Amino acid sequence: MLKLTRFLGESIVIVTKDDILTIMVTSISNETVTLHRSFQSKPGRDKNVTLGIHQGYSPFAERVVLICLTELKRKRVRLGISAPKSYRIYRSEVYSRVQAGQGDPRFVPLKARR
């Protein structure tokens, strides 16, 4: 399971061969986090869902992707993501760079990273 930390307003993007799934943290309270899911499979066929979740609960089971809240601290949440290895999982800011043609940072040689 991949674990990513996100703050309010930040997203995770999951890219498959045919689909793009975006999960955004829309609110954080003491015990609950609200996530907004945007699912795009074909142009004009978007699906949007907003759900509140508690720690350890997994409301998003999208095909073979499982997303659960593993940790909740003040303004920070940690999401656990289980997906096939062929799926690419990005923080939204990294995905934006990939879309802008700046490449996938996972394939940059270690010496070039700073």
mmCIF file of N, CA and C in Angstrom:
data_model
loop_
_atom_site.group_PDB
_atom_site.id
_atom_site.type_symbol
_atom_site.label_atom_id
_atom_site.label_comp_id
_atom_site.label_asym_id
_atom_site.label_seq_id
_atom_site.Cartn_x
_atom_site.Cartn_y
_atom_site.Cartn_z
ATOM 1 N N MET A 1 0.841 -1.179 0.000
ATOM 2 C CA MET A 1 0.000 0.000 0.000
ATOM 3 C C MET A 1 0.889 1.245 0.000
ATOM 4 N N LEU A 2 0.616 2.136 -0.925
ATOM 5 C CA LEU A 2 1.312 3.412 -0.996
ATOM 6 C C LEU A 2 0.605 4.389 -0.057
ATOM 7 N N LYS A 3 1.375 5.141 0.730
ATOM 8 C CA LYS A 3 0.785 6.135 1.623
ATOM 9 C C LYS A 3 1.274 7.515 1.218
ATOM 10 N N LEU A 4 0.333 8.427 1.002
ATOM 11 C CA LEU A 4 0.651 9.796 0.623
ATOM 12 C C LEU A 4 0.005 10.760 1.599
ATOM 13 N N THR A 5 0.751 11.774 1.995
ATOM 14 C CA THR A 5 0.233 12.806 2.893
ATOM 15 C C THR A 5 -0.302 13.960 2.058
ATOM 16 N N ARG A 6 -1.489 14.424 2.398
ATOM 17 C CA ARG A 6 -2.121 15.538 1.704
ATOM 18 C C ARG A 6 -2.687 16.518 2.720
ATOM 19 N N PHE A 7 -2.726 17.772 2.344
ATOM 20 C CA PHE A 7 -3.325 18.831 3.139
ATOM 21 C C PHE A 7 -4.618 19.268 2.475
ATOM 22 N N LEU A 8 -5.379 20.115 3.141
ATOM 23 C CA LEU A 8 -6.638 20.612 2.613
ATOM 24 C C LEU A 8 -6.438 21.232 1.230
ATOM 25 N N GLY A 9 -7.252 20.825 0.271
ATOM 26 C CA GLY A 9 -7.174 21.351 -1.089
ATOM 27 C C GLY A 9 -6.207 20.624 -2.000
ATOM 28 N N GLU A 10 -5.421 19.714 -1.463
ATOM 29 C CA GLU A 10 -4.463 18.975 -2.292
ATOM 30 C C GLU A 10 -5.099 17.685 -2.811
ATOM 31 N N SER A 11 -4.558 17.180 -3.917
ATOM 32 C CA SER A 11 -5.147 16.023 -4.588
ATOM 33 C C SER A 11 -4.129 14.929 -4.862
ATOM 34 N N ILE A 12 -4.681 13.778 -5.188
ATOM 35 C CA ILE A 12 -3.927 12.633 -5.690
ATOM 36 C C ILE A 12 -4.544 12.283 -7.034
ATOM 37 N N VAL A 13 -3.705 11.975 -8.023
ATOM 38 C CA VAL A 13 -4.183 11.604 -9.351
ATOM 39 C C VAL A 13 -3.729 10.180 -9.638
ATOM 40 N N ILE A 14 -4.681 9.326 -10.027
ATOM 41 C CA ILE A 14 -4.381 7.935 -10.372
ATOM 42 C C ILE A 14 -4.692 7.766 -11.853
ATOM 43 N N VAL A 15 -3.672 7.371 -12.627
ATOM 44 C CA VAL A 15 -3.813 7.258 -14.071
ATOM 45 C C VAL A 15 -3.711 5.792 -14.462
ATOM 46 N N THR A 16 -4.708 5.319 -15.200
ATOM 47 C CA THR A 16 -4.690 3.965 -15.748
ATOM 48 C C THR A 16 -4.556 4.091 -17.266
ATOM 49 N N LYS A 17 -4.655 2.998 -17.946
ATOM 50 C CA LYS A 17 -4.556 3.012 -19.403
ATOM 51 C C LYS A 17 -5.665 3.868 -20.026
ATOM 52 N N ASP A 18 -6.881 3.808 -19.454
ATOM 53 C CA ASP A 18 -8.028 4.487 -20.054
ATOM 54 C C ASP A 18 -8.658 5.567 -19.181
ATOM 55 N N ASP A 19 -8.305 5.641 -17.910
ATOM 56 C CA ASP A 19 -9.027 6.491 -16.975
ATOM 57 C C ASP A 19 -8.108 7.400 -16.173
ATOM 58 N N ILE A 20 -8.703 8.472 -15.619
ATOM 59 C CA ILE A 20 -8.011 9.349 -14.683
ATOM 60 C C ILE A 20 -8.932 9.531 -13.477
ATOM 61 N N LEU A 21 -8.427 9.195 -12.300
ATOM 62 C CA LEU A 21 -9.178 9.325 -11.054
ATOM 63 C C LEU A 21 -8.463 10.355 -10.189
ATOM 64 N N THR A 22 -9.188 11.403 -9.772
ATOM 65 C CA THR A 22 -8.618 12.444 -8.928
ATOM 66 C C THR A 22 -9.325 12.435 -7.583
ATOM 67 N N ILE A 23 -8.560 12.407 -6.498
ATOM 68 C CA ILE A 23 -9.099 12.444 -5.143
ATOM 69 C C ILE A 23 -8.588 13.717 -4.482
ATOM 70 N N MET A 24 -9.504 14.610 -4.067
ATOM 71 C CA MET A 24 -9.121 15.878 -3.434
ATOM 72 C C MET A 24 -9.630 15.926 -1.996
ATOM 73 N N VAL A 25 -8.778 16.405 -1.091
ATOM 74 C CA VAL A 25 -9.166 16.621 0.302
ATOM 75 C C VAL A 25 -9.917 17.945 0.357
ATOM 76 N N THR A 26 -11.225 17.908 0.676
ATOM 77 C CA THR A 26 -12.028 19.134 0.652
ATOM 78 C C THR A 26 -12.335 19.686 2.038
ATOM 79 N N SER A 27 -12.268 18.864 3.086
ATOM 80 C CA SER A 27 -12.407 19.388 4.448
ATOM 81 C C SER A 27 -11.799 18.402 5.435
ATOM 82 N N ILE A 28 -11.322 18.949 6.557
ATOM 83 C CA ILE A 28 -10.709 18.144 7.606
ATOM 84 C C ILE A 28 -11.277 18.615 8.943
ATOM 85 N N SER A 29 -11.830 17.677 9.724
ATOM 86 C CA SER A 29 -12.276 18.001 11.079
ATOM 87 C C SER A 29 -11.559 17.066 12.047
ATOM 88 N N ASN A 30 -11.936 17.090 13.311
ATOM 89 C CA ASN A 30 -11.244 16.275 14.315
ATOM 90 C C ASN A 30 -11.298 14.788 14.020
ATOM 91 N N GLU A 31 -12.418 14.307 13.490
ATOM 92 C CA GLU A 31 -12.568 12.869 13.290
ATOM 93 C C GLU A 31 -12.886 12.471 11.860
ATOM 94 N N THR A 32 -13.210 13.428 11.005
ATOM 95 C CA THR A 32 -13.674 13.116 9.658
ATOM 96 C C THR A 32 -12.932 13.937 8.612
ATOM 97 N N VAL A 33 -12.702 13.311 7.479
ATOM 98 C CA VAL A 33 -12.116 13.977 6.321
ATOM 99 C C VAL A 33 -13.108 13.825 5.174
ATOM 100 N N THR A 34 -13.316 14.899 4.432
ATOM 101 C CA THR A 34 -14.177 14.816 3.262
ATOM 102 C C THR A 34 -13.296 14.796 2.023
ATOM 103 N N LEU A 35 -13.524 13.792 1.178
ATOM 104 C CA LEU A 35 -12.780 13.629 -0.062
ATOM 105 C C LEU A 35 -13.740 13.771 -1.234
ATOM 106 N N HIS A 36 -13.275 14.431 -2.276
ATOM 107 C CA HIS A 36 -14.063 14.565 -3.499
ATOM 108 C C HIS A 36 -13.387 13.733 -4.575
ATOM 109 N N ARG A 37 -14.143 12.847 -5.184
ATOM 110 C CA ARG A 37 -13.612 11.978 -6.239
ATOM 111 C C ARG A 37 -14.128 12.451 -7.589
ATOM 112 N N SER A 38 -13.225 12.640 -8.512
ATOM 113 C CA SER A 38 -13.580 12.972 -9.879
ATOM 114 C C SER A 38 -13.020 11.871 -10.765
ATOM 115 N N PHE A 39 -13.884 11.244 -11.533
ATOM 116 C CA PHE A 39 -13.489 10.096 -12.342
ATOM 117 C C PHE A 39 -13.770 10.416 -13.800
ATOM 118 N N GLN A 40 -12.745 10.370 -14.628
ATOM 119 C CA GLN A 40 -12.918 10.658 -16.046
ATOM 120 C C GLN A 40 -12.473 9.458 -16.850
ATOM 121 N N SER A 41 -13.395 8.884 -17.619
ATOM 122 C CA SER A 41 -13.025 7.739 -18.434
ATOM 123 C C SER A 41 -13.007 8.086 -19.915
ATOM 124 N N LYS A 42 -13.974 8.864 -20.357
ATOM 125 C CA LYS A 42 -14.031 9.292 -21.748
ATOM 126 C C LYS A 42 -14.495 10.739 -21.758
ATOM 127 N N PRO A 43 -14.151 11.499 -22.772
ATOM 128 C CA PRO A 43 -14.593 12.900 -22.813
ATOM 129 C C PRO A 43 -16.104 13.013 -22.635
ATOM 130 N N GLY A 44 -16.500 13.890 -21.716
ATOM 131 C CA GLY A 44 -17.914 14.108 -21.470
ATOM 132 C C GLY A 44 -18.579 13.107 -20.561
ATOM 133 N N ARG A 45 -17.816 12.173 -20.003
ATOM 134 C CA ARG A 45 -18.409 11.149 -19.140
ATOM 135 C C ARG A 45 -17.776 11.192 -17.757
ATOM 136 N N ASP A 46 -17.720 12.354 -17.158
ATOM 137 C CA ASP A 46 -17.149 12.515 -15.827
ATOM 138 C C ASP A 46 -18.150 12.069 -14.765
ATOM 139 N N LYS A 47 -17.633 11.544 -13.669
ATOM 140 C CA LYS A 47 -18.452 11.173 -12.518
ATOM 141 C C LYS A 47 -17.818 11.804 -11.288
ATOM 142 N N ASN A 48 -18.617 12.488 -10.476
ATOM 143 C CA ASN A 48 -18.109 13.150 -9.278
ATOM 144 C C ASN A 48 -18.870 12.664 -8.054
ATOM 145 N N VAL A 49 -18.142 12.415 -6.964
ATOM 146 C CA VAL A 49 -18.734 11.974 -5.704
ATOM 147 C C VAL A 49 -17.966 12.635 -4.565
ATOM 148 N N THR A 50 -18.685 13.073 -3.529
ATOM 149 C CA THR A 50 -18.043 13.611 -2.341
ATOM 150 C C THR A 50 -18.494 12.770 -1.150
ATOM 151 N N LEU A 51 -17.535 12.282 -0.361
ATOM 152 C CA LEU A 51 -17.838 11.442 0.796
ATOM 153 C C LEU A 51 -16.989 11.855 1.992
ATOM 154 N N GLY A 52 -17.561 11.742 3.199
ATOM 155 C CA GLY A 52 -16.791 11.915 4.425
ATOM 156 C C GLY A 52 -16.320 10.565 4.906
ATOM 157 N N ILE A 53 -15.092 10.488 5.393
ATOM 158 C CA ILE A 53 -14.570 9.206 5.874
ATOM 159 C C ILE A 53 -13.920 9.370 7.235
ATOM 160 N N HIS A 54 -13.885 8.268 7.984
ATOM 161 C CA HIS A 54 -13.221 8.200 9.275
ATOM 162 C C HIS A 54 -11.960 7.369 9.122
ATOM 163 N N GLN A 55 -11.043 7.504 10.058
ATOM 164 C CA GLN A 55 -9.784 6.762 9.994
ATOM 165 C C GLN A 55 -10.047 5.264 9.948
ATOM 166 N N GLY A 56 -9.355 4.580 9.047
ATOM 167 C CA GLY A 56 -9.477 3.136 8.894
ATOM 168 C C GLY A 56 -10.608 2.697 7.988
ATOM 169 N N TYR A 57 -11.441 3.622 7.533
ATOM 170 C CA TYR A 57 -12.586 3.306 6.680
ATOM 171 C C TYR A 57 -12.218 3.566 5.229
ATOM 172 N N SER A 58 -12.681 2.720 4.323
ATOM 173 C CA SER A 58 -12.316 2.820 2.906
ATOM 174 C C SER A 58 -13.556 2.976 2.031
ATOM 175 N N PRO A 59 -14.020 4.202 1.811
ATOM 176 C CA PRO A 59 -15.230 4.368 1.011
ATOM 177 C C PRO A 59 -14.998 4.316 -0.493
ATOM 178 N N PHE A 60 -13.767 4.510 -0.922
ATOM 179 C CA PHE A 60 -13.487 4.556 -2.350
ATOM 180 C C PHE A 60 -12.882 3.230 -2.794
ATOM 181 N N ALA A 61 -13.693 2.403 -3.388
ATOM 182 C CA ALA A 61 -13.206 1.172 -3.995
ATOM 183 C C ALA A 61 -13.596 1.276 -5.464
ATOM 184 N N GLU A 62 -12.730 1.832 -6.255
ATOM 185 C CA GLU A 62 -13.001 2.133 -7.660
ATOM 186 C C GLU A 62 -12.300 1.096 -8.517
ATOM 187 N N ARG A 63 -13.078 0.180 -9.047
ATOM 188 C CA ARG A 63 -12.534 -0.931 -9.831
ATOM 189 C C ARG A 63 -11.549 -1.715 -8.968
ATOM 190 N N VAL A 64 -10.255 -1.603 -9.230
ATOM 191 C CA VAL A 64 -9.274 -2.344 -8.439
ATOM 192 C C VAL A 64 -8.422 -1.415 -7.577
ATOM 193 N N VAL A 65 -8.872 -0.169 -7.382
ATOM 194 C CA VAL A 65 -8.166 0.799 -6.548
ATOM 195 C C VAL A 65 -8.886 0.917 -5.213
ATOM 196 N N LEU A 66 -8.126 0.811 -4.122
ATOM 197 C CA LEU A 66 -8.685 0.961 -2.787
ATOM 198 C C LEU A 66 -7.996 2.138 -2.112
ATOM 199 N N ILE A 67 -8.780 3.096 -1.618
ATOM 200 C CA ILE A 67 -8.237 4.283 -0.959
ATOM 201 C C ILE A 67 -8.815 4.345 0.447
ATOM 202 N N CYS A 68 -7.938 4.454 1.450
ATOM 203 C CA CYS A 68 -8.416 4.537 2.829
ATOM 204 C C CYS A 68 -7.655 5.620 3.591
ATOM 205 N N LEU A 69 -8.283 6.131 4.621
ATOM 206 C CA LEU A 69 -7.669 7.126 5.494
ATOM 207 C C LEU A 69 -6.882 6.377 6.557
ATOM 208 N N THR A 70 -5.558 6.518 6.554
ATOM 209 C CA THR A 70 -4.730 5.785 7.511
ATOM 210 C C THR A 70 -4.292 6.627 8.691
ATOM 211 N N GLU A 71 -4.283 7.968 8.521
ATOM 212 C CA GLU A 71 -3.849 8.837 9.613
ATOM 213 C C GLU A 71 -4.488 10.209 9.456
ATOM 214 N N LEU A 72 -4.869 10.797 10.571
ATOM 215 C CA LEU A 72 -5.482 12.120 10.576
ATOM 216 C C LEU A 72 -4.859 12.934 11.695
ATOM 217 N N LYS A 73 -4.136 14.008 11.333
ATOM 218 C CA LYS A 73 -3.486 14.876 12.319
ATOM 219 C C LYS A 73 -3.703 16.321 11.923
ATOM 220 N N ARG A 74 -4.405 17.059 12.759
ATOM 221 C CA ARG A 74 -4.652 18.487 12.553
ATOM 222 C C ARG A 74 -5.052 18.800 11.127
ATOM 223 N N LYS A 75 -4.162 19.401 10.359
ATOM 224 C CA LYS A 75 -4.471 19.816 8.990
ATOM 225 C C LYS A 75 -3.923 18.850 7.943
ATOM 226 N N ARG A 76 -3.509 17.677 8.374
ATOM 227 C CA ARG A 76 -2.838 16.738 7.476
ATOM 228 C C ARG A 76 -3.542 15.386 7.521
ATOM 229 N N VAL A 77 -3.691 14.765 6.358
ATOM 230 C CA VAL A 77 -4.235 13.412 6.294
ATOM 231 C C VAL A 77 -3.254 12.525 5.544
ATOM 232 N N ARG A 78 -3.234 11.280 5.895
ATOM 233 C CA ARG A 78 -2.428 10.307 5.162
ATOM 234 C C ARG A 78 -3.393 9.289 4.566
ATOM 235 N N LEU A 79 -3.333 9.180 3.244
ATOM 236 C CA LEU A 79 -4.201 8.257 2.525
ATOM 237 C C LEU A 79 -3.399 7.051 2.085
ATOM 238 N N GLY A 80 -3.969 5.874 2.279
ATOM 239 C CA GLY A 80 -3.363 4.638 1.809
ATOM 240 C C GLY A 80 -4.017 4.244 0.500
ATOM 241 N N ILE A 81 -3.222 3.899 -0.492
ATOM 242 C CA ILE A 81 -3.745 3.574 -1.816
ATOM 243 C C ILE A 81 -3.211 2.211 -2.238
ATOM 244 N N SER A 82 -4.119 1.312 -2.577
ATOM 245 C CA SER A 82 -3.747 0.017 -3.140
ATOM 246 C C SER A 82 -4.235 -0.024 -4.574
ATOM 247 N N ALA A 83 -3.328 -0.283 -5.501
ATOM 248 C CA ALA A 83 -3.668 -0.321 -6.924
ATOM 249 C C ALA A 83 -2.678 -1.234 -7.636
ATOM 250 N N PRO A 84 -3.046 -1.736 -8.807
ATOM 251 C CA PRO A 84 -2.097 -2.537 -9.582
ATOM 252 C C PRO A 84 -0.846 -1.733 -9.931
ATOM 253 N N LYS A 85 0.262 -2.418 -10.113
ATOM 254 C CA LYS A 85 1.522 -1.741 -10.418
ATOM 255 C C LYS A 85 1.488 -1.003 -11.753
ATOM 256 N N SER A 86 0.597 -1.379 -12.640
ATOM 257 C CA SER A 86 0.512 -0.694 -13.939
ATOM 258 C C SER A 86 -0.137 0.688 -13.820
ATOM 259 N N TYR A 87 -0.802 0.977 -12.705
ATOM 260 C CA TYR A 87 -1.418 2.283 -12.489
ATOM 261 C C TYR A 87 -0.360 3.254 -11.991
ATOM 262 N N ARG A 88 -0.421 4.492 -12.458
ATOM 263 C CA ARG A 88 0.504 5.530 -11.988
ATOM 264 C C ARG A 88 -0.228 6.401 -10.984
ATOM 265 N N ILE A 89 0.408 6.594 -9.835
ATOM 266 C CA ILE A 89 -0.186 7.387 -8.758
ATOM 267 C C ILE A 89 0.715 8.595 -8.519
ATOM 268 N N TYR A 90 0.117 9.788 -8.613
ATOM 269 C CA TYR A 90 0.873 11.031 -8.495
ATOM 270 C C TYR A 90 0.250 11.944 -7.447
ATOM 271 N N ARG A 91 1.064 12.759 -6.815
ATOM 272 C CA ARG A 91 0.548 13.938 -6.125
ATOM 273 C C ARG A 91 0.144 14.897 -7.240
ATOM 274 N N SER A 92 -0.872 15.694 -7.034
ATOM 275 C CA SER A 92 -1.391 16.543 -8.115
ATOM 276 C C SER A 92 -0.338 17.494 -8.672
ATOM 277 N N GLU A 93 0.535 18.018 -7.819
ATOM 278 C CA GLU A 93 1.553 18.954 -8.303
ATOM 279 C C GLU A 93 2.572 18.267 -9.207
ATOM 280 N N VAL A 94 2.845 16.997 -8.969
ATOM 281 C CA VAL A 94 3.762 16.235 -9.822
ATOM 282 C C VAL A 94 3.071 15.905 -11.141
ATOM 283 N N TYR A 95 1.800 15.532 -11.074
ATOM 284 C CA TYR A 95 1.046 15.212 -12.287
ATOM 285 C C TYR A 95 0.966 16.431 -13.212
ATOM 286 N N SER A 96 0.823 17.618 -12.637
ATOM 287 C CA SER A 96 0.787 18.845 -13.440
ATOM 288 C C SER A 96 2.085 19.029 -14.220
ATOM 289 N N ARG A 97 3.209 18.729 -13.581
ATOM 290 C CA ARG A 97 4.505 18.830 -14.274
ATOM 291 C C ARG A 97 4.607 17.798 -15.396
ATOM 292 N N VAL A 98 4.114 16.599 -15.154
ATOM 293 C CA VAL A 98 4.137 15.556 -16.177
ATOM 294 C C VAL A 98 3.292 15.993 -17.365
ATOM 295 N N GLN A 99 2.103 16.543 -17.102
ATOM 296 C CA GLN A 99 1.218 17.007 -18.175
ATOM 297 C C GLN A 99 1.832 18.176 -18.946
ATOM 298 N N ALA A 100 2.646 18.977 -18.288
ATOM 299 C CA ALA A 100 3.282 20.127 -18.938
ATOM 300 C C ALA A 100 4.491 19.724 -19.776
ATOM 301 N N GLY A 101 4.786 18.419 -19.807
ATOM 302 C CA GLY A 101 5.886 17.936 -20.626
ATOM 303 C C GLY A 101 7.239 17.966 -19.958
ATOM 304 N N GLN A 102 7.247 18.139 -18.654
ATOM 305 C CA GLN A 102 8.517 18.173 -17.936
ATOM 306 C C GLN A 102 8.962 16.782 -17.506
ATOM 307 N N GLY A 103 8.229 15.759 -17.945
ATOM 308 C CA GLY A 103 8.641 14.388 -17.705
ATOM 309 C C GLY A 103 8.173 13.828 -16.384
ATOM 310 N N ASP A 104 8.400 12.545 -16.232
ATOM 311 C CA ASP A 104 8.031 11.814 -15.032
ATOM 312 C C ASP A 104 9.240 11.802 -14.110
ATOM 313 N N PRO A 105 9.163 12.439 -12.923
ATOM 314 C CA PRO A 105 10.327 12.532 -12.045
ATOM 315 C C PRO A 105 10.836 11.182 -11.551
ATOM 316 N N ARG A 106 10.037 10.124 -11.686
ATOM 317 C CA ARG A 106 10.513 8.807 -11.248
ATOM 318 C C ARG A 106 11.608 8.279 -12.161
ATOM 319 N N PHE A 107 11.749 8.856 -13.359
ATOM 320 C CA PHE A 107 12.737 8.370 -14.299
ATOM 321 C C PHE A 107 13.925 9.309 -14.455
ATOM 322 N N VAL A 108 14.035 10.281 -13.561
ATOM 323 C CA VAL A 108 15.179 11.192 -13.566
ATOM 324 C C VAL A 108 16.307 10.520 -12.793
ATOM 325 N N PRO A 109 17.531 10.479 -13.327
ATOM 326 C CA PRO A 109 18.642 9.860 -12.599
ATOM 327 C C PRO A 109 18.828 10.509 -11.228
ATOM 328 N N LEU A 110 19.222 9.732 -10.247
ATOM 329 C CA LEU A 110 19.377 10.227 -8.881
ATOM 330 C C LEU A 110 20.327 11.417 -8.801
ATOM 331 N N LYS A 111 21.366 11.438 -9.601
ATOM 332 C CA LYS A 111 22.328 12.551 -9.551
ATOM 333 C C LYS A 111 21.680 13.869 -9.950
ATOM 334 N N ALA A 112 20.640 13.829 -10.784
ATOM 335 C CA ALA A 112 19.978 15.037 -11.254
ATOM 336 C C ALA A 112 18.966 15.572 -10.241
ATOM 337 N N ARG A 113 18.529 14.746 -9.307
ATOM 338 C CA ARG A 113 17.547 15.162 -8.309
ATOM 339 C C ARG A 113 18.212 16.015 -7.265
ATOM 340 N N ARG A 114 17.475 17.008 -6.734
ATOM 341 C CA ARG A 114 18.016 17.865 -5.684
ATOM 342 C C ARG A 114 17.011 18.031 -4.586
#
